[in-house]
Tab-separated table of C-alpha atoms and ligand atoms in Angstrom:
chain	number	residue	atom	x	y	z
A	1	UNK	CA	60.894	0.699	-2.390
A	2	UNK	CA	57.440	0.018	-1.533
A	3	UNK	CA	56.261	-2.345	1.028
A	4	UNK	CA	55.135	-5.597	0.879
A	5	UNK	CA	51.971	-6.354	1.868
A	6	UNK	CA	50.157	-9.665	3.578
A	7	UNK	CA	48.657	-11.805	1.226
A	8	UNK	CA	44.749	-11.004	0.938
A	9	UNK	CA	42.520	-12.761	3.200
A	10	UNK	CA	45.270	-13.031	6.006
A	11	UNK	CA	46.296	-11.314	9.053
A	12	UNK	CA	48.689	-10.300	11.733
A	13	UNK	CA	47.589	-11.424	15.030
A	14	UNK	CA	49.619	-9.353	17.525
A	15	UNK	CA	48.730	-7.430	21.260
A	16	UNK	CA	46.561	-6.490	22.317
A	17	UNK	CA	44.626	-8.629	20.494
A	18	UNK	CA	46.743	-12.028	21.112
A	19	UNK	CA	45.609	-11.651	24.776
A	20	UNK	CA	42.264	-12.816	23.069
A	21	UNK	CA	43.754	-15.494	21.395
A	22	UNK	CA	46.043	-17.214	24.208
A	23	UNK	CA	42.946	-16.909	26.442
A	24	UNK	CA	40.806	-18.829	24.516
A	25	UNK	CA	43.640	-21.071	23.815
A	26	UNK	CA	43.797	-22.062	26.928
A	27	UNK	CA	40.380	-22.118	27.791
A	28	UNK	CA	40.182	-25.313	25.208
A	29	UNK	CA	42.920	-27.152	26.524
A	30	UNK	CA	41.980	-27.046	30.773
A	31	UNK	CA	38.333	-27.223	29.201
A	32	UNK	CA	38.310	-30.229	27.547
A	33	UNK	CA	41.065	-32.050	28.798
A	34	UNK	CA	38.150	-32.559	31.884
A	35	UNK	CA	36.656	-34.694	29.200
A	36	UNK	CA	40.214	-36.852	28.252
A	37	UNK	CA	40.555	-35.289	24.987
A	38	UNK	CA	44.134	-34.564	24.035
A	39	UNK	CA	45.252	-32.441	22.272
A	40	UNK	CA	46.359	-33.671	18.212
A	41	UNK	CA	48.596	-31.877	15.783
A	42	UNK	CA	48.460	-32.503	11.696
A	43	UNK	CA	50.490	-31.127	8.903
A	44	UNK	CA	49.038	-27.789	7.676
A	45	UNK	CA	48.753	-29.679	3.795
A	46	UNK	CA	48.194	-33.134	2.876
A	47	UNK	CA	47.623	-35.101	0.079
A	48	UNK	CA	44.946	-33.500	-2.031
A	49	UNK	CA	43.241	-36.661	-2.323
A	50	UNK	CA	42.895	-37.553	1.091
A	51	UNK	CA	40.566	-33.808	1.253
A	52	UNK	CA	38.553	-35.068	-2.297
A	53	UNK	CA	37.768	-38.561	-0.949
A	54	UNK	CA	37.481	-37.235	2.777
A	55	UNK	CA	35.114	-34.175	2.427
A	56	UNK	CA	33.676	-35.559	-0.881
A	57	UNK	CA	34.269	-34.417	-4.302
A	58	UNK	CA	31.075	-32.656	-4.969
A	59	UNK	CA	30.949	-30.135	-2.033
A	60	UNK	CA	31.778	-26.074	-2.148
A	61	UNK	CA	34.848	-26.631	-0.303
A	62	UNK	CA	36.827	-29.517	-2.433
A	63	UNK	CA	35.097	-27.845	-5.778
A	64	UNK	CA	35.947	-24.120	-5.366
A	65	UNK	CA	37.643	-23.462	-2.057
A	66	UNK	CA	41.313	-25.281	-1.711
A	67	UNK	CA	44.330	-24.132	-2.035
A	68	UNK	CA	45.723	-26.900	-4.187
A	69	UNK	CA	49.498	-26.733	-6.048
A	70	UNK	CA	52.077	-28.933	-7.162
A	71	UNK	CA	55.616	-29.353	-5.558
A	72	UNK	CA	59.068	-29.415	-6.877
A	73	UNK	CA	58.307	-33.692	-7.422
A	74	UNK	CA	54.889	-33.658	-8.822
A	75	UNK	CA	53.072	-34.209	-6.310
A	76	UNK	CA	49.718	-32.288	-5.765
A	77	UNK	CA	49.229	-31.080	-2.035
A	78	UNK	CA	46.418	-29.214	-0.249
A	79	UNK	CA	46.705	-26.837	2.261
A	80	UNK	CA	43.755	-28.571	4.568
A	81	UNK	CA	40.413	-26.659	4.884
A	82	UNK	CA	39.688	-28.268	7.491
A	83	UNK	CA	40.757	-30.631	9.981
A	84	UNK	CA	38.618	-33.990	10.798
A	85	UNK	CA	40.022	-35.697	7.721
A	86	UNK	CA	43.773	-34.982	8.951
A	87	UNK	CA	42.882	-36.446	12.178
A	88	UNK	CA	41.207	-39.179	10.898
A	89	UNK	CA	44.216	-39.789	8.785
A	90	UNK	CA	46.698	-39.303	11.309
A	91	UNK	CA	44.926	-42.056	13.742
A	92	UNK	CA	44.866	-44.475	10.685
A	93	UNK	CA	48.398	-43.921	9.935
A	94	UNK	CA	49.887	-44.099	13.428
A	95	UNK	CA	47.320	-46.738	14.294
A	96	UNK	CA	46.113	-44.943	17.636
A	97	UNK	CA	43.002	-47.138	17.702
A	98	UNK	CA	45.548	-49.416	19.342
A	99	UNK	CA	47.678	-47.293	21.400
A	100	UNK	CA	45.378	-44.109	22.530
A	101	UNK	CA	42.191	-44.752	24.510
A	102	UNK	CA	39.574	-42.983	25.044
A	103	UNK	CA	40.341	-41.685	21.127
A	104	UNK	CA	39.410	-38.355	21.948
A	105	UNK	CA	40.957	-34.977	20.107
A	106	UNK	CA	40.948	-31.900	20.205
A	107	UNK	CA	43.465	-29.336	18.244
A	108	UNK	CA	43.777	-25.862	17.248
A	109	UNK	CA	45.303	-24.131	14.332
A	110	UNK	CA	45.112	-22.202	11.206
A	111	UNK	CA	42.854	-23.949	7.790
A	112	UNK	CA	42.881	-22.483	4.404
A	113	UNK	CA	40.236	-21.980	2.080
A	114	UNK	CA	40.268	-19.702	-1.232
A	115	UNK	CA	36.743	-17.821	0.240
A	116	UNK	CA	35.612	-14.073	-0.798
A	117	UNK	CA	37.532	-12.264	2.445
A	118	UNK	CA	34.757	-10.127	4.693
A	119	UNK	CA	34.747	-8.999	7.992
A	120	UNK	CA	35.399	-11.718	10.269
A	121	UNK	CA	36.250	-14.136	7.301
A	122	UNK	CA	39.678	-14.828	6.475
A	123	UNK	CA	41.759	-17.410	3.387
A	124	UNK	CA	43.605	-17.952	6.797
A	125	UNK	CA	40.951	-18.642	9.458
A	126	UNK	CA	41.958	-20.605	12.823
A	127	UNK	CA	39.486	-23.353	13.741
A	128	UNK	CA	39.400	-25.379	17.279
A	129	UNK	CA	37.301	-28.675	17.405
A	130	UNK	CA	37.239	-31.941	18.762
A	131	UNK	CA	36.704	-35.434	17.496
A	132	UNK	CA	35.501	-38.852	19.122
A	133	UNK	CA	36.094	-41.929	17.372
A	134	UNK	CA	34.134	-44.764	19.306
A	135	UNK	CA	30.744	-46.666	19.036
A	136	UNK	CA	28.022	-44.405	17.833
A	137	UNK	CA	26.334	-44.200	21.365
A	138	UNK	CA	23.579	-41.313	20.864
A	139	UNK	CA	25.137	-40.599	24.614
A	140	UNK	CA	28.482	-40.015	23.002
A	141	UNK	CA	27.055	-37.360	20.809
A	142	UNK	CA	24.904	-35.225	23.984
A	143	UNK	CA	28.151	-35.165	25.312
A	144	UNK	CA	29.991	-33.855	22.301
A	145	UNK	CA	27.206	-30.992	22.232
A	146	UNK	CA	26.805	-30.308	25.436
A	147	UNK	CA	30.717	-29.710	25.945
A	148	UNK	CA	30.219	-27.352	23.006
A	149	UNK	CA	27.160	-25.224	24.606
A	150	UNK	CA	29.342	-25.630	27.979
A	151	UNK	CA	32.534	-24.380	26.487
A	152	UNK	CA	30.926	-21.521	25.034
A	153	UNK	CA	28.664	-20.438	27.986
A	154	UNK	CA	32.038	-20.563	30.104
A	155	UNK	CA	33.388	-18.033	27.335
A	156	UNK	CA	31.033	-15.699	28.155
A	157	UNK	CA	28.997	-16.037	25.225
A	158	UNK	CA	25.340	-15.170	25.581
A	159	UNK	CA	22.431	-16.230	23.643
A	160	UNK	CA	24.039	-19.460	22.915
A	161	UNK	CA	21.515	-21.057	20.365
A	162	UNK	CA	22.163	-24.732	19.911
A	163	UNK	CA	20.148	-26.042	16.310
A	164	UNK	CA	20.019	-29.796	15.490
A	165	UNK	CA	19.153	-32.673	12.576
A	166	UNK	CA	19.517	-35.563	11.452
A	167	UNK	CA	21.147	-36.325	7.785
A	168	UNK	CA	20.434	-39.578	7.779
A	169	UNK	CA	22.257	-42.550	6.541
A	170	UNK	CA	23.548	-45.058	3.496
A	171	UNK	CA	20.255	-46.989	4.517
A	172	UNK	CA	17.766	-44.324	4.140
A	173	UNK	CA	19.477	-41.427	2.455
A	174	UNK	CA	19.515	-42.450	-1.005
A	175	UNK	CA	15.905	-42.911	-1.204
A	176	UNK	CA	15.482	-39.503	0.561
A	177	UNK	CA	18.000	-37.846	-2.368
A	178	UNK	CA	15.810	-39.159	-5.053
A	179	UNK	CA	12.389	-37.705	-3.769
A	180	UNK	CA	14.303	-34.518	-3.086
A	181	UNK	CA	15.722	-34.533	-6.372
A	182	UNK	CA	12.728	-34.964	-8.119
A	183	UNK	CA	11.383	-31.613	-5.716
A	184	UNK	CA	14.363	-29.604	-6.851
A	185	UNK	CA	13.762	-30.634	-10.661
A	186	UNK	CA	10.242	-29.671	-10.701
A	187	UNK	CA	11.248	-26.067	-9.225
A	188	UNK	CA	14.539	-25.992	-11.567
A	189	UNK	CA	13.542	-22.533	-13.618
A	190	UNK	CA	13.328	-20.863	-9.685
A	191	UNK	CA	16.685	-21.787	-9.196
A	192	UNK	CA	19.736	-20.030	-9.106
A	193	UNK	CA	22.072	-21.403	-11.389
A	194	UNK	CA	24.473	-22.921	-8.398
A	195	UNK	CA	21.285	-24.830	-7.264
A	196	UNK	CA	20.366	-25.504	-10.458
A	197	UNK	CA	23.589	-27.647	-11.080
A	198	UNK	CA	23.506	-29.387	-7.155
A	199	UNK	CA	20.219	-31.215	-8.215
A	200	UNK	CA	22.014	-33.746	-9.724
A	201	UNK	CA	25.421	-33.964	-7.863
A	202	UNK	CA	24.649	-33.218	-4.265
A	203	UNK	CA	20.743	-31.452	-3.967
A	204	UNK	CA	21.375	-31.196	-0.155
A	205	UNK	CA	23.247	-28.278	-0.806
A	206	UNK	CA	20.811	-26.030	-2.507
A	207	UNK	CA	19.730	-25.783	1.595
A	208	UNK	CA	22.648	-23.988	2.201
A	209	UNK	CA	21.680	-21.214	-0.897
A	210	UNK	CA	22.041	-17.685	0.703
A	211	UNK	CA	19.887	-16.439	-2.346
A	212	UNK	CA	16.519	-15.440	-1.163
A	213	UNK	CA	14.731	-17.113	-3.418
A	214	UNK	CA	16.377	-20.426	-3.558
A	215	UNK	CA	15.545	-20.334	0.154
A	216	UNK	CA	11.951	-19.580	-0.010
A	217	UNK	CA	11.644	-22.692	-2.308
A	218	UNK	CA	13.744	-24.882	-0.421
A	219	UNK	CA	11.527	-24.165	2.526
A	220	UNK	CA	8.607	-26.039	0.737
A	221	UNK	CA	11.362	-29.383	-0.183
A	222	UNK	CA	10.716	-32.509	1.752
A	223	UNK	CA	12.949	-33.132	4.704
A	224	UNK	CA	15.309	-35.962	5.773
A	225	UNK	CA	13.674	-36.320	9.304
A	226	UNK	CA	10.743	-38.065	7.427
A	227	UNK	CA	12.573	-40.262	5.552
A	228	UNK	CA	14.893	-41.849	8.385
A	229	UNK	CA	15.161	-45.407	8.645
A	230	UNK	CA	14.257	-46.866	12.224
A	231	UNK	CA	18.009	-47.364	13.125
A	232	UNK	CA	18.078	-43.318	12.486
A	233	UNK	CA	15.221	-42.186	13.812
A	234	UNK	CA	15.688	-43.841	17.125
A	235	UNK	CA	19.462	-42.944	17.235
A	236	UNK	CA	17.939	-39.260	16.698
A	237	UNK	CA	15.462	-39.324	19.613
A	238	UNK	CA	17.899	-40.954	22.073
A	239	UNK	CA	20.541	-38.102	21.429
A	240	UNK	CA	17.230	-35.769	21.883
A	241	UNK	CA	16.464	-37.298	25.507
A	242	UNK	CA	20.423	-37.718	26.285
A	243	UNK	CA	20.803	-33.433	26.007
A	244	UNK	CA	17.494	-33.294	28.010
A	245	UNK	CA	19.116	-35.200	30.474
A	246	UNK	CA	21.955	-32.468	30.278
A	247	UNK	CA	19.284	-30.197	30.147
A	248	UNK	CA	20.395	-28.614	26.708
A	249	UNK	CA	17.696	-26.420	25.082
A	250	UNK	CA	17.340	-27.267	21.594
A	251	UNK	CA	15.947	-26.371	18.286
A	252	UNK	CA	14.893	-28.700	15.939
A	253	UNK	CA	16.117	-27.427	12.343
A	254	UNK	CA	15.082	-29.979	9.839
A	255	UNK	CA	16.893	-28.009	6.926
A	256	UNK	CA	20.153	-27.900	8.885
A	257	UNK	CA	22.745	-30.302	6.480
A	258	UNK	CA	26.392	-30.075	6.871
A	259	UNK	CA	28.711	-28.677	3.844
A	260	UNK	CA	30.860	-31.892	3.891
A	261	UNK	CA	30.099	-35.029	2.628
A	262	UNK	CA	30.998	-37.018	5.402
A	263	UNK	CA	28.288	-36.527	7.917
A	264	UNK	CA	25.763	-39.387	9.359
A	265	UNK	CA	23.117	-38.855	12.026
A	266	UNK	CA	23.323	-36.228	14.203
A	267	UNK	CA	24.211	-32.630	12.453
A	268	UNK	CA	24.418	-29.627	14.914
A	269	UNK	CA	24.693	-26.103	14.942
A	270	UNK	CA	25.383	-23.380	17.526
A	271	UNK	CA	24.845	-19.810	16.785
A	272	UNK	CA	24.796	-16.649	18.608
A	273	UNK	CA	22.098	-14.136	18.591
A	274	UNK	CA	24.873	-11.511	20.274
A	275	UNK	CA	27.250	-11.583	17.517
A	276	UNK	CA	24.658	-10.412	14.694
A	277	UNK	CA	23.814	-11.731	11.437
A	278	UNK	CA	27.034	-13.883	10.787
A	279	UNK	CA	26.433	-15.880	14.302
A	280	UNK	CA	27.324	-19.405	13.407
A	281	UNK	CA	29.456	-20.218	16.001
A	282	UNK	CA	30.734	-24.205	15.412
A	283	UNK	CA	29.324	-26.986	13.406
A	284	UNK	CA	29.524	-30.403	13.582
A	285	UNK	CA	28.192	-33.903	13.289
A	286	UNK	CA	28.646	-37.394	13.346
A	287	UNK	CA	30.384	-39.277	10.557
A	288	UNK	CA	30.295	-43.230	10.692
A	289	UNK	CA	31.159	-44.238	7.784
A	290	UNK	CA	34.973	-41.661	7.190
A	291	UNK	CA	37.000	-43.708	8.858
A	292	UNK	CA	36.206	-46.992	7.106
A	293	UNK	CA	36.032	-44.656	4.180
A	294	UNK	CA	39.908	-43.486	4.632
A	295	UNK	CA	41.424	-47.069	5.049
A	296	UNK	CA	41.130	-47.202	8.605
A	297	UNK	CA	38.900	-50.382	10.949
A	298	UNK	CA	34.752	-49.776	11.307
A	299	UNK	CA	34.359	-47.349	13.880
A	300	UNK	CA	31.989	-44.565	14.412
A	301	UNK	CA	32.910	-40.814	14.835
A	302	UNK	CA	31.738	-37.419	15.724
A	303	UNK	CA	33.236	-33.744	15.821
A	304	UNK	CA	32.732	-30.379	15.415
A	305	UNK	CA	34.741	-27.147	14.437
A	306	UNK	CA	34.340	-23.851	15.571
A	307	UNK	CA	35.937	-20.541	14.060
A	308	UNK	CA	38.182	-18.922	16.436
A	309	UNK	CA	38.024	-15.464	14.675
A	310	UNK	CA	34.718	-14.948	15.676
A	311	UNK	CA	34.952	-16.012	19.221
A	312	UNK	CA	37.861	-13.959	19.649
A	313	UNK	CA	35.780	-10.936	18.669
A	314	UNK	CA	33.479	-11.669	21.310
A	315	UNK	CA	36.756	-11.876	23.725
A	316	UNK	CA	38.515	-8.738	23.023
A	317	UNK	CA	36.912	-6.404	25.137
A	318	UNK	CA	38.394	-9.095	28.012
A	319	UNK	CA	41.086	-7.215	29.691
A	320	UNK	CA	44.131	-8.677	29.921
A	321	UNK	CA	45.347	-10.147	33.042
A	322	UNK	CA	48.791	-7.350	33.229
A	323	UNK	CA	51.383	-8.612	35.104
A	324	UNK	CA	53.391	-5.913	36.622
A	325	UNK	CA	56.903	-5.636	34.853
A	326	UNK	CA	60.014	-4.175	36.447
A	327	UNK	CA	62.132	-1.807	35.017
A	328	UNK	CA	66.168	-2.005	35.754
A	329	UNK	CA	67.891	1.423	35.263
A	330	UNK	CA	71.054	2.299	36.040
A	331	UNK	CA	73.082	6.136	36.737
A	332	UNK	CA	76.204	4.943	35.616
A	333	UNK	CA	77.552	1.916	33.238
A	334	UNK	CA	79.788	0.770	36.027
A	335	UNK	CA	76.437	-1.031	38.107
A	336	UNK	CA	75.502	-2.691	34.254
A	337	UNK	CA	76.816	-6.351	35.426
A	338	UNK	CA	74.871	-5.638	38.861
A	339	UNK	CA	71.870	-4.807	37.000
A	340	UNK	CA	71.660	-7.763	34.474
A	341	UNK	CA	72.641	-9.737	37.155
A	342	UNK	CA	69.731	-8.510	39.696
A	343	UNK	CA	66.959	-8.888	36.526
A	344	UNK	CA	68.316	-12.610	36.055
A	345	UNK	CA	67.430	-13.423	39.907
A	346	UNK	CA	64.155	-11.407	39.430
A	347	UNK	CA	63.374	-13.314	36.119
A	348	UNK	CA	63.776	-16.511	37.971
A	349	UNK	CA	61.671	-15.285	40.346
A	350	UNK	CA	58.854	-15.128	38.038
A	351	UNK	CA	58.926	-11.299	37.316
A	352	UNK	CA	58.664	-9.588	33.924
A	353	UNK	CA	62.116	-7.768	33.691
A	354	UNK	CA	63.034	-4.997	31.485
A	355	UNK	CA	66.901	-3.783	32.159
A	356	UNK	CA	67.704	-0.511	29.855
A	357	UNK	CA	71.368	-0.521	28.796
A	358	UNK	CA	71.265	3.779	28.711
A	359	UNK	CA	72.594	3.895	31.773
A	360	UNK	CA	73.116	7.012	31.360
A	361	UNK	CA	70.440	9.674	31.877
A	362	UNK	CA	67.928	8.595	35.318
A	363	UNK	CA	65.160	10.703	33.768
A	364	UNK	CA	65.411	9.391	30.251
A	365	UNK	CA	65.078	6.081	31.855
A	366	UNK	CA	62.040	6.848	33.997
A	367	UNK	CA	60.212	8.179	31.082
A	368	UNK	CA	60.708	4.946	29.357
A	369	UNK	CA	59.825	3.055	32.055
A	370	UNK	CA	56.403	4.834	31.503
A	371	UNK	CA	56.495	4.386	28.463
A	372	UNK	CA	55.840	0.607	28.581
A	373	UNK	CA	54.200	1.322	31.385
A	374	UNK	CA	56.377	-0.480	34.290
A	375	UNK	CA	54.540	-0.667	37.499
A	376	UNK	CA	58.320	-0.301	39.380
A	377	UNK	CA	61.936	1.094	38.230
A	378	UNK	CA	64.812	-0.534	40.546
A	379	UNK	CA	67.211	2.197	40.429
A	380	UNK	CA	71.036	1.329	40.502
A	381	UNK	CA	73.358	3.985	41.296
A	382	UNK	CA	76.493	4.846	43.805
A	383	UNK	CA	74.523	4.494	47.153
A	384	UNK	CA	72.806	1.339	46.327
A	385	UNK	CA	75.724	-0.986	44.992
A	386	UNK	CA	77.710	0.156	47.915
A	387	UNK	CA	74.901	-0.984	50.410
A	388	UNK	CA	73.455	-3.734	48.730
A	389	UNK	CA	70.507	-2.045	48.028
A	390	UNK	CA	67.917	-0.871	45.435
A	391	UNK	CA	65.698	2.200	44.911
A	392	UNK	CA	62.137	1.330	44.058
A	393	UNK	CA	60.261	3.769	42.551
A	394	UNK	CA	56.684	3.453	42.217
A	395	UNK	CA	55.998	4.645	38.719
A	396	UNK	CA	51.741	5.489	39.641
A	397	UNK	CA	52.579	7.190	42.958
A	398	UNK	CA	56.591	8.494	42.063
A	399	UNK	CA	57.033	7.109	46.008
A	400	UNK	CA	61.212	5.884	45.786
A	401	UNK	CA	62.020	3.642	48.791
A	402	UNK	CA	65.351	2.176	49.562
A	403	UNK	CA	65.297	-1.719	50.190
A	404	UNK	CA	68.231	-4.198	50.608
A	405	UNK	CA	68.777	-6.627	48.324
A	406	UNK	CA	68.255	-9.569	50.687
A	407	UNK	CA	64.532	-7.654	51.401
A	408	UNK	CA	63.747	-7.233	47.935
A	409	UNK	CA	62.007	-10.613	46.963
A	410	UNK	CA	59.449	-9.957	50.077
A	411	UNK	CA	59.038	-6.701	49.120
A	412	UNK	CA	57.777	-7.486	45.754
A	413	UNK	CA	55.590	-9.943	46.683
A	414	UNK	CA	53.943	-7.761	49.047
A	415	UNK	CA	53.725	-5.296	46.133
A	416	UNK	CA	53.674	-6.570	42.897
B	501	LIG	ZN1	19.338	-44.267	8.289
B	502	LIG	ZN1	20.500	-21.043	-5.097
């Protein structure tokens, strides 16, 4: 029979790779919970509406990217490409504007999104990001970036590159669309054919064309930062002094837009110059007007998502922390209970225990000890149940030493 495969564009994650993954892990939770953010977990799908009215029906991702299907009842369900609308959902629903303050987030887990798979890219990719729903204090969103050049810079992660805009909003946007529109119509024959149809749904996008020559011609399109209203443009420079406060370098990127619909204001980047020409590390932005938008009271919000694939590339070559594991063998089958019952105390004791059930054969036993690479074998055999002892041998130096069982705990320490 031949084997079944993993669906394309997903992967196993297993050692020694993992190590990468629970150290990061980690490294979000003690990271930001510093900042009060706790930690939220949604349903892997949802509603596909709550994705088309959340992320807007006119971007890449709703259009071409979700995995949308049917179940048994009818119902059509999305398995979520990203994350900010579940939250924003899941607050609404549960009403944590009430019960959870500061309303601060952060999770981690696996999105979905029907994408061409490359190297680094995945249908199955794992995203961690945050999101703060509170007034839209230009403070609030330094803070969100700095933690995000912080968190990174504590990874290791050099050439940390953090690029920033502003999108705009319902006040001034509009008016910016239509002069950009008119831009993108009078280049229309230069345009690819995506960009082509963008002018009239959503001509922000043709920004984020990867062709060449779409680029080149966006270059020469007007820009939102000179079509802010006053309540933007002074939101903008306030977040700009609030990170020089933090003293967060910055580069302004006036073409930088968002792929979702949702954003307001601030729009950020951070990239990488270490990790080559796919170097976008996390994205994010404010989005003011979502939660109003899903159902939920007036209140301001801001986020960002990174892609854990990529920063776990950058992690791998972190060696693992290896704790030293213990091997139980036994000479005869007779010392079995005294064995399992020795690796239960030594479990408890906060030792990694492997006890081989052989019992049999001393060198077989050894050799597997190497063989996943046990720092110590505790021999049982004749001598050592009628003393109350164990034989410790030292699998680097082959040194065997006799200690009592009562002894043994100190011993360990000393040595493990
Ligand atoms: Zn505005
Ligand atoms: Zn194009």
């Amino acid at each position: 029979m031949s084997a079944i495969q993993a669906a394309k564009g997903t992967r196993d994650i297993f050692a020694p790779e993992i190590h990468a993954w629970q150290h990061l892990e980690g490294a979000i939770r003690d990271y930001y919970g510093r900042y009060l953010y706790q930690e939220i977990r949604t349903p892997l799908f949802e509603h596909s509406e709550l994705f088309s009215r959340g992320i807007g029906d006119q971007t890449e991702v709703v259009q071409k990217e979700m995995y949308t299907f049917r179940d048994k009842a009818g119902r059509s369900l999305t398995l979520r490409p990203e994350n900010t609308a579940s939250v924003v959902r899941a607050a609404i629903e549960n009403n944590l504007f009430e019960a959870l303050a500061p309303l601060r987030f952060f999770y981690i887990g696996p999105m979905f999104r029907y994408d061409k798979p490359q190297k680094g890219r995945y249908r199955q990719f794992h995203q961690f990001g945050v999101e703060v729903f509170a007034d839209d204090a230009p403070q609030v969103d330094a803070e969100v970036i700095f933690s995000a050049v912080d968190f990174l810079r504590g990874l290791g992660i050099a050439q940390v590159q953090l690029e920033l805009n502003s999108v705009g909003c319902p006040n001034c946007r509009p008016a910016y669309l239509k002069v950009l529109r008119q831009a993108a119509q009078a280049r229309s024959a230069d345009l690819c054919e995506d960009c082509r149809r963008k002018i009239d749904g959503n001509p922000l996008r043709i920004f984020d064309c990867k062709q060449h020559a779409c680029a080149g011609i966006a270059a020469a399109f007007p820009v939102i930062g000179d079509h802010l209203c006053p309540e933007c443009r002074e939101h903008f420079a306030a977040v700009r002094e609030a990170l020089s406060w933090m003293n967060v370098p910055f580069l302004l990127n006036p073409r930088l837009v968002r792929g979702l619909d949702y954003y307001t204001k601030t729009a950020f980047e951070v990239t990488s110059g270490q990790l080559g020409a796919q170097n976008a590390l996390l994205g994010g932005g404010r989005y003011n007007d979502l939660i109003r938008e899903l159902g939920g009271p007036d209140m301001a919000g801001i986020g960002f998502a990174a892609g854990m694939e990529r920063l776990v590339l950058h992690l791998e070559h972190l060696a693992a922390p290896k704790p030293k594991v213990l091997f139980v063998a036994t000479a005869d089958p007779r010392w079995l209970a005294h064995a399992v019952q020795l690796a239960q105390v030594l479990r408890s004791e906060g030792h990694p225990v492997y006890v081989d059930y052989q019992s049999k054969n001393l060198k077989k036993q050894f050799k597997k000890a190497d063989r996943i690479a046990a720092a110590f074998t505790l021999v049982l055999a004749e001598d050592e149940v009628r003393d109350g002892a164990v034989s410790v041998k030292n699998m680097a130096t082959q040194e065997q030493v006799k200690i009592p069982l009562k002894d043994l705990n100190a011993w360990l320490k000393q040595n493990t």
